[in-house]
């Protein structure tokens, strides 16, 4: 749409809406000349609303001079419009006061729709659709007229002439009109409508005639007046329809009576059948069956019962409608046969309600009894199981005497674990039934299945650990070449890395255990030691671990190890500093003694150690190990600047101060 066309529409709308407004306030001897400015103080808008609604809007500023007074008037009007349920979007008092032309026109159009057009109703359509349908029906018999919309369909004037001809053929002769004289035909129709029928001339001929697309809202407003004016003339047509309706109602009343009796018989049959079914129903004594019957009862309440309630209500309404229809036309009243009367349905309905209540109570009692039996069953088994676990735990903690006797008793306790597993499976089955029955509390026991399973795990672990401990103690008892402190350390490390309490170490666990004891090997060497120690199996037992540690801890004070240890502390240097000893975590008192005993170093040194005290550990070791002959105990290369990293450590070699 071009700007000029849009402006023309706005001009036509403003003129049409002004005329419409003046027809509403003429009773108060008021007149609007320029729509937007005249409404800006809110006074004319209040008058218009009071005339349209026949209500008073209350006190307002009748001669507002201040802007705030105009705002109050405008807000009073807008609030009243909203209170009538009229929807308005994006409009405020400032739009009215400031003269927003587009918004003000939209506001007036909203009022036209509500108070002039909205009461037009044809076959349940909207006001616009109903008005268009009315025009189409009234002009359908005129070949030259085709009403498709409220715009271009009216620009030749023939549609207006057709509406006059169909309602008042005495005022106009459509057939004699010059169909090409658009302006003359439209002027004739407007004049007759105003002078003979009293329809105000809201539009001028030039607003519509030969305009490609006349303004729809202006046309709808004007044509709505035609609709209301001619509605009274359709009473004759309505009289004919009334006769037809009377006949249809007579026939409808008879059909309604037949439908009532047929539907009532079907409803009574269903009710009596349901009551008989409940009286003969039996329970199997299981929760699954009771729950299934409860589900069926719930489905009945949600399905059949609601359908029957609705049917009962509809039949009562239908009977009332039959009586009302017959009474309206003063026909003989209808009383249904006794077997389908309201008295019978009320009697049977009470029987259904009573049976329904008894059925619900029986189902609930049955489910409660089954749940209580399940609670007791679970509690008896759980309490017995817990007592057995407690007995075993006490037996484990109370063991005393020779290791062989204790080992014998623990093995007997281990044999009792399998029956406990089977009994726990039985408890699990009962627990599953309790869970299926939604049992969340049990006053007969404090135990749950999860707690019992966990406690059995603890008892099993205690038995296994006790068994492993006793077996390890027997192994340790036979290891006479280890000190008690060594044995305790090795046993503690073994237990720490035995994560699964299997009394054995996998290869990674074996490697980690040795590393924690200061035995560091290459990956290849570690694998070889593991295979050798385990005898080719995937695990190392406690006895095998202890024997391995016995092998690697023998003869730890050789000259080779001591020289190697000093060299590692010194990081390969021919001297050692106090800081080197402290970094190696040598005890304070040992450091003080060594510094007093070792001679100072006088040879080459590292730049980072210059200025620090340097001690000749090589001369010290030669002296401590037997003088000049001590060189025979120092392995070749120990005093060199690099280690024999290319040689694989033997089983009897040592690393980091212990055997490697």
XYZ file of C-alpha atoms in Angstrom, residues 460-461 464-465 467-469 471-472 494-495 497-506 509 538-542:
27
model
C 32.818 -62.485 54.969
C 35.628 -59.952 54.874
C 38.763 -63.951 54.970
C 41.041 -61.461 56.694
C 41.996 -66.662 57.698
C 44.666 -64.784 55.761
C 46.095 -63.351 58.971
C 47.941 -68.297 57.490
C 50.369 -65.376 57.271
C 51.432 -56.573 51.974
C 48.071 -55.964 53.674
C 48.410 -53.250 48.784
C 46.165 -56.324 48.992
C 43.169 -54.182 47.991
C 40.717 -57.028 47.458
C 41.729 -58.837 50.670
C 42.562 -61.974 48.642
C 45.830 -62.518 50.559
C 47.669 -62.148 47.270
C 49.148 -59.395 45.109
C 48.652 -58.859 41.395
C 50.198 -54.385 43.466
C 48.967 -64.221 38.080
C 49.463 -63.458 41.760
C 52.020 -63.629 44.576
C 50.962 -65.123 47.909
C 51.998 -63.741 51.250
